[in-house]
mmCIF file of C-alpha atoms in Angstrom:
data_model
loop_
_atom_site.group_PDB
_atom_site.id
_atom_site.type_symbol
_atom_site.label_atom_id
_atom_site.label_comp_id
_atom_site.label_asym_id
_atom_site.label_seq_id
_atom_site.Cartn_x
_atom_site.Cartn_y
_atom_site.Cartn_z
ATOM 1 C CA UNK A 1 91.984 -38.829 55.958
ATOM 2 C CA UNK A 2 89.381 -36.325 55.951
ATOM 3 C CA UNK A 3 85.621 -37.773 55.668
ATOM 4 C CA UNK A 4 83.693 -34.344 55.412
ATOM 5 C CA UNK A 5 82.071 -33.785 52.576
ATOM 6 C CA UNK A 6 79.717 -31.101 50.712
ATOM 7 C CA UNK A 7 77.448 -32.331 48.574
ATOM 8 C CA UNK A 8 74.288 -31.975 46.289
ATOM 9 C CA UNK A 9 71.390 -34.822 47.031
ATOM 10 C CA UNK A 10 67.652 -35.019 47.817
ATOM 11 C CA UNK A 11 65.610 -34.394 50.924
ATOM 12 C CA UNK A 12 62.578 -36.328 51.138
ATOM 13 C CA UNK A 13 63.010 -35.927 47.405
ATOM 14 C CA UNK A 14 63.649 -32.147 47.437
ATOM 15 C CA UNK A 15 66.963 -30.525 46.438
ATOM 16 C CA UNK A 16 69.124 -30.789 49.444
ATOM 17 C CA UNK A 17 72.837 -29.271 49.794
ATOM 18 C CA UNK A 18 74.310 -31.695 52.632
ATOM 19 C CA UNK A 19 77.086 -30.827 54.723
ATOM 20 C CA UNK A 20 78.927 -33.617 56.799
ATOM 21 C CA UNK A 21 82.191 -32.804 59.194
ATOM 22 C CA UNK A 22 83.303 -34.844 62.407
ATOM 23 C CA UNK A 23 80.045 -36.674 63.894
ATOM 24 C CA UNK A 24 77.778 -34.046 62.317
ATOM 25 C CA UNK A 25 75.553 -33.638 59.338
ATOM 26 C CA UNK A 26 73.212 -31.119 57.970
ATOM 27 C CA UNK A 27 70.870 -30.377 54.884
ATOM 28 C CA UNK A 28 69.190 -27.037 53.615
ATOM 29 C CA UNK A 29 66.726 -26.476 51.263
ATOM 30 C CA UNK A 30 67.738 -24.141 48.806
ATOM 31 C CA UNK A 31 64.130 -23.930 47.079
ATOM 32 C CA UNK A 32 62.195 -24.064 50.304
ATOM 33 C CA UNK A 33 63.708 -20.815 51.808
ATOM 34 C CA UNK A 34 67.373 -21.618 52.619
ATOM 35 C CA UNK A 35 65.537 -23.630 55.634
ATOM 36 C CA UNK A 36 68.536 -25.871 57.273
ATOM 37 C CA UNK A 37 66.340 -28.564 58.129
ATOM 38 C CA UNK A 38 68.582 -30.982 60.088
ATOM 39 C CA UNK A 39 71.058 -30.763 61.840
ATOM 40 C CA UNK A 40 72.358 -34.304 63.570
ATOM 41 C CA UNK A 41 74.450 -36.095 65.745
ATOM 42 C CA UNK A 42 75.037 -39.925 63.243
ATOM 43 C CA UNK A 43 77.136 -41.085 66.102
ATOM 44 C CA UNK A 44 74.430 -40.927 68.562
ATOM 45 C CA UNK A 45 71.439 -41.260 66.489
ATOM 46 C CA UNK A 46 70.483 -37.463 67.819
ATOM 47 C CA UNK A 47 68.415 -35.799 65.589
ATOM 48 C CA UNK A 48 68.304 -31.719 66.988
ATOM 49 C CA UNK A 49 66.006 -29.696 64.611
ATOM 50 C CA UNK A 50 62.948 -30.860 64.039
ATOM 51 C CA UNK A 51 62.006 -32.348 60.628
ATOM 52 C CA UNK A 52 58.814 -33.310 58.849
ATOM 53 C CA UNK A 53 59.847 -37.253 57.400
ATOM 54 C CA UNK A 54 59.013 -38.482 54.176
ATOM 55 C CA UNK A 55 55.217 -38.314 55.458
ATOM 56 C CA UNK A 56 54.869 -34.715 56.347
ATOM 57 C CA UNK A 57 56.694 -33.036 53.569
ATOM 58 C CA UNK A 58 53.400 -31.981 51.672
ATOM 59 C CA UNK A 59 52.448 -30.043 55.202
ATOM 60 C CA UNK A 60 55.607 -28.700 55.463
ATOM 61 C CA UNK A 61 55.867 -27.372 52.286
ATOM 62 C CA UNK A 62 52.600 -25.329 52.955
ATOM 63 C CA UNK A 63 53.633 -24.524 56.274
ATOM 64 C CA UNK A 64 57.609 -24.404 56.472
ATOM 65 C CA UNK A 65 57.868 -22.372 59.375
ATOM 66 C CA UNK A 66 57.686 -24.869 62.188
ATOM 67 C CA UNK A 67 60.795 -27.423 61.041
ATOM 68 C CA UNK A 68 64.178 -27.014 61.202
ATOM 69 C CA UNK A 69 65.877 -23.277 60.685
ATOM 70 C CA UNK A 70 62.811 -21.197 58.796
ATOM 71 C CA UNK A 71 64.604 -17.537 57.809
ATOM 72 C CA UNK A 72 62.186 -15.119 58.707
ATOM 73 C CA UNK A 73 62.329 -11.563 57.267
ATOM 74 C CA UNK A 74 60.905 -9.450 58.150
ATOM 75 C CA UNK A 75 59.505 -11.174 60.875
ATOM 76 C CA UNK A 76 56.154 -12.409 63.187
ATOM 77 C CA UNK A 77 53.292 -10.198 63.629
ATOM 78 C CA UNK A 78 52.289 -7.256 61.598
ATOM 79 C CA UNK A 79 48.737 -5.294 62.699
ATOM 80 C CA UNK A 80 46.322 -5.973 59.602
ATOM 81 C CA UNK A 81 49.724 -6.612 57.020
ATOM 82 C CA UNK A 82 50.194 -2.692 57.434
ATOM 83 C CA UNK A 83 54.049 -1.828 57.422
ATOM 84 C CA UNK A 84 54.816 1.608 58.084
ATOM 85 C CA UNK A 85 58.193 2.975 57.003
ATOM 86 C CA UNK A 86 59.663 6.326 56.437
ATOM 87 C CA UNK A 87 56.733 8.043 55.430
ATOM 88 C CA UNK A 88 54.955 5.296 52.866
ATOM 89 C CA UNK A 89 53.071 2.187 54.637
ATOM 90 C CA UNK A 90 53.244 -1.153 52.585
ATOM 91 C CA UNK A 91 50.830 -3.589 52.746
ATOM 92 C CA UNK A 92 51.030 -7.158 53.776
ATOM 93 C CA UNK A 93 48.933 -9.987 52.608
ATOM 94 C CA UNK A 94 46.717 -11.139 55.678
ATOM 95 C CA UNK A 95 48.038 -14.637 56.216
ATOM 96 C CA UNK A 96 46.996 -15.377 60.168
ATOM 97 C CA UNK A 97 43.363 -14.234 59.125
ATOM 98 C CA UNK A 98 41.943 -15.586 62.495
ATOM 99 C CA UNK A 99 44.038 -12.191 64.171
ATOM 100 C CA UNK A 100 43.477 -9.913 61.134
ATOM 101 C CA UNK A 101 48.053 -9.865 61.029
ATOM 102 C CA UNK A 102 50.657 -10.895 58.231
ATOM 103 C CA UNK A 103 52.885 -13.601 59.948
ATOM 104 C CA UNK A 104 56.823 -13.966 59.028
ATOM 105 C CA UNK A 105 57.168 -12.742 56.153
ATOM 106 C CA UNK A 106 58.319 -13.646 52.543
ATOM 107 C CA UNK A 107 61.870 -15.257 53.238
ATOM 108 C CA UNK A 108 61.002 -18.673 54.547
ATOM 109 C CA UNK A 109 58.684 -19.677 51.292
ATOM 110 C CA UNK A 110 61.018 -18.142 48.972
ATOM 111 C CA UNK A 111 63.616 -19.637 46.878
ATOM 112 C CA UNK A 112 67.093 -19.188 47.805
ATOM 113 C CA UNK A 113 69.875 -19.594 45.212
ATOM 114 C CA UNK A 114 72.955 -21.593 46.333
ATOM 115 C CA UNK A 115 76.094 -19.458 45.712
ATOM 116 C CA UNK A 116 78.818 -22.381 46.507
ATOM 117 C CA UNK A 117 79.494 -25.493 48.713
ATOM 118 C CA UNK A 118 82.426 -27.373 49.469
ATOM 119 C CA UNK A 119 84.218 -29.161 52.398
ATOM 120 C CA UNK A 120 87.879 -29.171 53.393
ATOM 121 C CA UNK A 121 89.939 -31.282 56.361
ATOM 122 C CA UNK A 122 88.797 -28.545 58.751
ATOM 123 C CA UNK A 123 84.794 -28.225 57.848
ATOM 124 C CA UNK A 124 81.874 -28.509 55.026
ATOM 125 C CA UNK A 125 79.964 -25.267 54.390
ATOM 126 C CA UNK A 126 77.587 -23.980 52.030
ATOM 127 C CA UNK A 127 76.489 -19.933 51.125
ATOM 128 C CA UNK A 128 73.298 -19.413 50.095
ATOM 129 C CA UNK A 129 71.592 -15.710 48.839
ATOM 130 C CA UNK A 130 68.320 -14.435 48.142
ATOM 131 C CA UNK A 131 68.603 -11.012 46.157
ATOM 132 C CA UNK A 132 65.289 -8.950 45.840
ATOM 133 C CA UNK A 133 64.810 -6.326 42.951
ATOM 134 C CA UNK A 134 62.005 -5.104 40.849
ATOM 135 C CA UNK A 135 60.522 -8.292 39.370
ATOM 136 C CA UNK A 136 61.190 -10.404 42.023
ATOM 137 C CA UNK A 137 58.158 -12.090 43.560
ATOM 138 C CA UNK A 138 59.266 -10.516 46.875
ATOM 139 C CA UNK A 139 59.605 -6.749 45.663
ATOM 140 C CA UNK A 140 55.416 -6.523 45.450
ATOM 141 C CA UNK A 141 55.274 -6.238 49.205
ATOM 142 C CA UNK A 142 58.906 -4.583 49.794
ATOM 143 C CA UNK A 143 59.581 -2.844 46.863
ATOM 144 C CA UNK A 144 63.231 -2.512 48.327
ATOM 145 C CA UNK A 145 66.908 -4.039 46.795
ATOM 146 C CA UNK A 146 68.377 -5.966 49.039
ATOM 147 C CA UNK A 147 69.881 -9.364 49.902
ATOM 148 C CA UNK A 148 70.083 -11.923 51.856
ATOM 149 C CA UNK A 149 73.009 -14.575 52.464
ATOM 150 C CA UNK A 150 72.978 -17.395 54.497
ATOM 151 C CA UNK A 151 76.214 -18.854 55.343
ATOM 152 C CA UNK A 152 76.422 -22.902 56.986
ATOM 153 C CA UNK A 153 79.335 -24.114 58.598
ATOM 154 C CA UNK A 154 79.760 -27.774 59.987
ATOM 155 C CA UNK A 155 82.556 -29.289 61.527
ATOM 156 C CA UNK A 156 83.709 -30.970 65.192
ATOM 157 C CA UNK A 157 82.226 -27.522 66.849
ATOM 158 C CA UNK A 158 79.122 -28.206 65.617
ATOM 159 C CA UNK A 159 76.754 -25.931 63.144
ATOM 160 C CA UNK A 160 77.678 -22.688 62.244
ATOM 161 C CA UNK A 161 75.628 -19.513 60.902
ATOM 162 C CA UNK A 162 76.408 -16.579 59.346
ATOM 163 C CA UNK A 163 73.424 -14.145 57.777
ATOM 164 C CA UNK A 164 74.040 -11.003 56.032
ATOM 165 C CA UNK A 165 71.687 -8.245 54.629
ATOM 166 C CA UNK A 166 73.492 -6.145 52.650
ATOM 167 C CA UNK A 167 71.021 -2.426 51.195
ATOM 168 C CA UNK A 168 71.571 -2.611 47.053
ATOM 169 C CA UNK A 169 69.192 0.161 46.625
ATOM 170 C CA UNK A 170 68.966 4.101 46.962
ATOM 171 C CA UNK A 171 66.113 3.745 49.423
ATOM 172 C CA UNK A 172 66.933 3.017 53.447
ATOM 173 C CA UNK A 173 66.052 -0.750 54.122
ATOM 174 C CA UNK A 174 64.075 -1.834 57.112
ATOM 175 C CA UNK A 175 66.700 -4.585 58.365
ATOM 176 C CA UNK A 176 64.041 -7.050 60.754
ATOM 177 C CA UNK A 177 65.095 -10.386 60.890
ATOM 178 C CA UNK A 178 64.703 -13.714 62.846
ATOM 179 C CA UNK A 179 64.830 -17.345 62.715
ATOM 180 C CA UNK A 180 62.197 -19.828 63.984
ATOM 181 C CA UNK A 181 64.206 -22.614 64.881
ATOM 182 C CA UNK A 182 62.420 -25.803 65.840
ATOM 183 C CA UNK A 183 64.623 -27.429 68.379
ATOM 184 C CA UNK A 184 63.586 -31.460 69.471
ATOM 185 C CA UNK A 185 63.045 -32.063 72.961
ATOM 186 C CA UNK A 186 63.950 -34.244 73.496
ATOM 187 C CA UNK A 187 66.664 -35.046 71.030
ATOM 188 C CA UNK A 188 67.979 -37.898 72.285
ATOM 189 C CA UNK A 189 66.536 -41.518 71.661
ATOM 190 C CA UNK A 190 64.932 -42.945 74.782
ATOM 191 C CA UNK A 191 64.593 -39.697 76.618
ATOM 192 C CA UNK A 192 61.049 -38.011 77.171
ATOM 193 C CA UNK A 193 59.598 -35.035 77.644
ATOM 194 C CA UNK A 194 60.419 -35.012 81.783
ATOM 195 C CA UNK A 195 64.121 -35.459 80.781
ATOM 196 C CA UNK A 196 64.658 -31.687 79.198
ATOM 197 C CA UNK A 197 65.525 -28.314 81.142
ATOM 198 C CA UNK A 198 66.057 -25.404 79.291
ATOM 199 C CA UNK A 199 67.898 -21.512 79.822
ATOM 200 C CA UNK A 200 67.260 -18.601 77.479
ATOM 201 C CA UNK A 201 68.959 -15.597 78.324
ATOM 202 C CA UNK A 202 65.656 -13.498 78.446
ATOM 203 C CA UNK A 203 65.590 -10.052 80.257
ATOM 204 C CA UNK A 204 61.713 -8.579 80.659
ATOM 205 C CA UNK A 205 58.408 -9.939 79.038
ATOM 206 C CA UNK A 206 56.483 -8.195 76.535
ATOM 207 C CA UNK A 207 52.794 -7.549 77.671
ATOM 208 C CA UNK A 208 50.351 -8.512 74.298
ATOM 209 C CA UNK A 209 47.301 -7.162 73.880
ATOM 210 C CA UNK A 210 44.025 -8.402 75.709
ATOM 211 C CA UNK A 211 42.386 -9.133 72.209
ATOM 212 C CA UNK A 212 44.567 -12.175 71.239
ATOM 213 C CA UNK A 213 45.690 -10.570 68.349
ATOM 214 C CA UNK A 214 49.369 -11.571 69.704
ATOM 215 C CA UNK A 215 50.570 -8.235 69.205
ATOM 216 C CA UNK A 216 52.597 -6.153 71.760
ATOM 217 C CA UNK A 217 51.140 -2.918 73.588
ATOM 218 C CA UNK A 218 54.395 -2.023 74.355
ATOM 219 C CA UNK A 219 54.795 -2.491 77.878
ATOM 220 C CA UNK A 220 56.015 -4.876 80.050
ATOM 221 C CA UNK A 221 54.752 -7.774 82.147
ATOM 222 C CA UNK A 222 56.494 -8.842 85.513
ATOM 223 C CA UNK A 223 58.224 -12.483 85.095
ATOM 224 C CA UNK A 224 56.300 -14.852 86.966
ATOM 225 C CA UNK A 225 58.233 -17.440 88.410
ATOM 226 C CA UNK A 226 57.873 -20.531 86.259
ATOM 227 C CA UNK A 227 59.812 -18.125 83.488
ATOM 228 C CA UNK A 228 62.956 -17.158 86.173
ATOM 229 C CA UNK A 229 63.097 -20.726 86.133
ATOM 230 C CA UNK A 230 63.872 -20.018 82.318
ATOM 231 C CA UNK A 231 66.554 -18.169 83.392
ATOM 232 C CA UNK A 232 68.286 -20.285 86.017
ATOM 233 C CA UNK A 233 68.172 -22.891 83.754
ATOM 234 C CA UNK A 234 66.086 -25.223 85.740
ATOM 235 C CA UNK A 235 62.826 -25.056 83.980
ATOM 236 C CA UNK A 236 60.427 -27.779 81.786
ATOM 237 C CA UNK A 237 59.767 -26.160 78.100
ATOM 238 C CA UNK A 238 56.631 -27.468 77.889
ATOM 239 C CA UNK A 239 55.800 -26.099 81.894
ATOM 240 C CA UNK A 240 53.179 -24.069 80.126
ATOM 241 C CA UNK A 241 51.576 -22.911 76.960
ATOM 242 C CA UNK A 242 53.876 -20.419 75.457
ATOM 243 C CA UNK A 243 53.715 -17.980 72.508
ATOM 244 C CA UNK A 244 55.833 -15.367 74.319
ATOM 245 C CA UNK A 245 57.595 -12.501 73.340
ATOM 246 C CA UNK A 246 60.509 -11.045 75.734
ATOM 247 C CA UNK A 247 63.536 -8.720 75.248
ATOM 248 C CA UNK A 248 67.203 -10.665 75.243
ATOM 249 C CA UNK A 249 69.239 -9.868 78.157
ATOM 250 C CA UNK A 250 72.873 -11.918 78.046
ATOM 251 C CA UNK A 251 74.491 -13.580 80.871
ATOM 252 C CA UNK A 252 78.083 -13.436 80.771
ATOM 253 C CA UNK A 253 78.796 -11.913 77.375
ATOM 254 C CA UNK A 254 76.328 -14.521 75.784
ATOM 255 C CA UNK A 255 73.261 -14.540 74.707
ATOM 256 C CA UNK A 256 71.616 -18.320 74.122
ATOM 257 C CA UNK A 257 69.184 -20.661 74.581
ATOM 258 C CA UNK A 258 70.536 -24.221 76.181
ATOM 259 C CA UNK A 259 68.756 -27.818 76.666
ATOM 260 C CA UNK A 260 70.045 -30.285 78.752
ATOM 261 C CA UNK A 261 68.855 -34.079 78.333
ATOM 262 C CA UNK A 262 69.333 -35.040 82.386
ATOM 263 C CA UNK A 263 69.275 -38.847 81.525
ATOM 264 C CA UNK A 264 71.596 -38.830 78.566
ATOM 265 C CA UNK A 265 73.759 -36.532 80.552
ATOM 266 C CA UNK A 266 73.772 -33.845 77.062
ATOM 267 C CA UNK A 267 73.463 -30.149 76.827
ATOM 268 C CA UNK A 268 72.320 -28.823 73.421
ATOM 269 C CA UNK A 269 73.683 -24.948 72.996
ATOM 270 C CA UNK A 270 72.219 -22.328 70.830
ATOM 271 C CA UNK A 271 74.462 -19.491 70.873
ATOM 272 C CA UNK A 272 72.561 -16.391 68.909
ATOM 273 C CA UNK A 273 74.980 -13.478 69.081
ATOM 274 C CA UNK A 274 73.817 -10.540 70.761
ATOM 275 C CA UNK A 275 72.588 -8.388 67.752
ATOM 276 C CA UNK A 276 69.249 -10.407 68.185
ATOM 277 C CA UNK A 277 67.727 -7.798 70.831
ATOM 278 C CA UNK A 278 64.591 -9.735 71.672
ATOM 279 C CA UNK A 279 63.530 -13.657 72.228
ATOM 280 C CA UNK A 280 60.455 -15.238 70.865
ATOM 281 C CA UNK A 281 59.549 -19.000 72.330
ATOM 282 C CA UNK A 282 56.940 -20.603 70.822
ATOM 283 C CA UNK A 283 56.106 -24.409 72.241
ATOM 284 C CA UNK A 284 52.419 -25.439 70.150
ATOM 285 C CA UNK A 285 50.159 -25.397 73.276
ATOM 286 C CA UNK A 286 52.907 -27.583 75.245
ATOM 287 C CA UNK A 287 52.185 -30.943 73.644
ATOM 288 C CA UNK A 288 55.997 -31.871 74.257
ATOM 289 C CA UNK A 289 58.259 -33.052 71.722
ATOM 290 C CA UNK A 290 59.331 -29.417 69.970
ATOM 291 C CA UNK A 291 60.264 -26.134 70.863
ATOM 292 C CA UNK A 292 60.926 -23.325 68.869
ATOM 293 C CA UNK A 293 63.495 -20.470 70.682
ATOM 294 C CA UNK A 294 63.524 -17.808 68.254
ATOM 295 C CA UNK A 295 66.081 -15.014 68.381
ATOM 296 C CA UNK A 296 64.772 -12.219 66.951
ATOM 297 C CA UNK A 297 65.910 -8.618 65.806
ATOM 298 C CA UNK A 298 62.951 -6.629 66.301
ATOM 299 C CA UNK A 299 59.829 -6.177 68.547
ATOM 300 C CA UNK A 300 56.708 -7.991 67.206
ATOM 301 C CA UNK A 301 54.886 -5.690 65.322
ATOM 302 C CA UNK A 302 57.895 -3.236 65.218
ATOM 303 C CA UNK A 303 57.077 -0.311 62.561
ATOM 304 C CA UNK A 304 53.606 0.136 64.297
ATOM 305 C CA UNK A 305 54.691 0.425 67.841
ATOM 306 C CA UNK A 306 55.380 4.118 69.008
ATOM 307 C CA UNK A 307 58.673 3.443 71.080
ATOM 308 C CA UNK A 308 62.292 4.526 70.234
ATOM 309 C CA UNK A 309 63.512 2.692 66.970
ATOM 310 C CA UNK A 310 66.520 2.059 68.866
ATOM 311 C CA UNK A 311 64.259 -0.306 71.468
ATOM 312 C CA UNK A 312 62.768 -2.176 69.618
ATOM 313 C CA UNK A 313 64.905 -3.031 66.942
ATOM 314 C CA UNK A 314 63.474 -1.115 64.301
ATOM 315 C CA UNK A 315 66.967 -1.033 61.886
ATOM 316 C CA UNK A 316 67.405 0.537 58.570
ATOM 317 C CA UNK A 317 70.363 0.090 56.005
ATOM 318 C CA UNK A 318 71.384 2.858 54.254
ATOM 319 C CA UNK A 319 72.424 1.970 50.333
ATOM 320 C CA UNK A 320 75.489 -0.415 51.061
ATOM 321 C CA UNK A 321 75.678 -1.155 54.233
ATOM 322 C CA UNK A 322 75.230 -4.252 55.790
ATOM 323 C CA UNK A 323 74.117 -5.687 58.622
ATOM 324 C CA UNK A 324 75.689 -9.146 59.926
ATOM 325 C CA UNK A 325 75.084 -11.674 62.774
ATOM 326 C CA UNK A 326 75.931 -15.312 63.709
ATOM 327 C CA UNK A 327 74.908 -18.030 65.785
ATOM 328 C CA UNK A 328 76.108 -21.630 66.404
ATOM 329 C CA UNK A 329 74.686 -25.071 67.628
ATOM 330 C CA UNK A 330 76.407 -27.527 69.242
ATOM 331 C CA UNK A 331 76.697 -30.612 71.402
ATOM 332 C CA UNK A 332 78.386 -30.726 75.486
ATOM 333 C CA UNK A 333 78.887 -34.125 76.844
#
């Protein structure tokens, strides 16, 4: 008989949608900005994604972009909140004022409204959308019509996403998108930080600017050889500080970040899909404990860089169209 089930509940007393299929479950949080914020292994007692507890959900709320999936569009670092786009430049609220940028944008604080859910023998899934227009709280700072759908699957291959952006409007939409996921490492009880290698599929590193602003001249930096350890797969995430920005180059028709546990004998894959062009990794001064791989459509600071849009991932959306991507997490071994 089938056990998986979709379901409305609570998160740390917010509104949850949970999904549960196979040894899996998730939750999102439809009023804290679609932001899947776990995704676990019951069987094992593996929590992947980190989450804030019962204890940090006040912090997280004012902060949601370092737990679980945060949606961000359009995303990181924009030079003094100024957004230049086909002739008009939009202004950004400063919100990193210590580096004078607007960081991630309006998706990850925003309510998201939950479209369906349900579960069948196969999988549990819910869709979630965010639809911008004049009035919305959103439209102040992109006075564009769009939206946004957010599509979780969950069953014995692990967590599934699909995200849309579909252009409802006359005017072209700037189509910049990422994800800040917040992977544990480790994630598996009675492993530690010396237990975890990771691989990200990275290709050449972004240089940033010598004012710690964070924001990309637009050249690029040779790897040095801790980060080809990235690469082969071999390397600690927490070797270093990192707040790095690099362009996504696949290995064998994939393009992903993977953790292996060497004591429990588990690799953790994040497949992206190859539509997300560039790689952020983010790892809070290498305390240990959390990661965040973030795949990423666009260059940092994108619409103010003077490179080919084609580069850097500067995308537009003409009045229909829509632009589509997905990604999946799972478990091996």
């Amino acid at each position: 008989m089938a056990t998986n089930k979709a379901y409305e509940g609570t998160y740390h007393g917010e509104q949850a949608v949970w999904l549960q299929a196979g040894p899996y479950e998730a939750a999102v949080l439809p009023q804290i900005g679609a932001n899947l914020i776990a995704f676990r292994d019951t069987r094992r007692g593996y929590a992947i994604l980190r989450e804030p507890g019962a204890d940090g959900m006040e912090a997280f709320k004012a902060n949601p972009g370092v737990h679980g999936i945060p949606v961000l569009f359009p995303p990181n670092r924009y030079d003094a909140g100024k957004f230049p786009w086909e002739g008009t430049t939009y202004q950004f609220p400063v919100n990193e004022t210590a580096r004078g940028n607007h960081l991630h944008g309006f998706a990850h604080t925003t309510p998201w409204k939950v479209d369906r859910f349900g579960a069948d023998e196969l999988e549990s899934r819910v869709t979630l959308s965010l639809t911008v227009a004049e009035g919305h709280p959103v439209y102040e700072y992109l006075p564009f019509e769009f939206t946004l759908k957010l599509q979780y699957t969950l069953s014995e291959d692990g967590l599934h996403q699909r995200v849309t952006v579909r252009n409802d409007g006359e005017k072209r939409l700037p189509c910049l998108l990422a994800f800040h996921t917040a992977v544990n490492a480790p994630f598996a009880p009675g492993s530690g930080n010396d237990d975890v290698r990771f691989k990200l599929t990275i290709g050449e590193r972004w240089e940033m600017g010598a004012d710690d602003r964070m924001l990309p001249t637009g050249r690029f930096q040779p790897l040095s050889d801790g980060e080809k350890k990235m690469i082969e797969g071999t390397q600690s995430p927490f070797f270093e500080p990192m707040d790095n920005h690099y362009t996504s180059r696949p290995q064998n028709g994939r393009n992903y970040m993977e953790l292996t546990d060497t004591r429990a004998g588990v690799k953790l894959v994040y497949d992206v899909g190859i539509g997300y062009k560039q790689w952020m990794i983010w790892n809070s001064g290498a305390q240990g404990g959390f990661f965040c791989p973030e795949p990423q459509v666009n260059l940092v600071n994108a619409p103010n860089v003077d490179l080919p849009a084609e580069d850097i991932g500067l995308i537009g959306l003409e009045k229909g169209e829509i632009w589509e991507e997905t990604s999946r997490l799972y478990l091996i071994g």
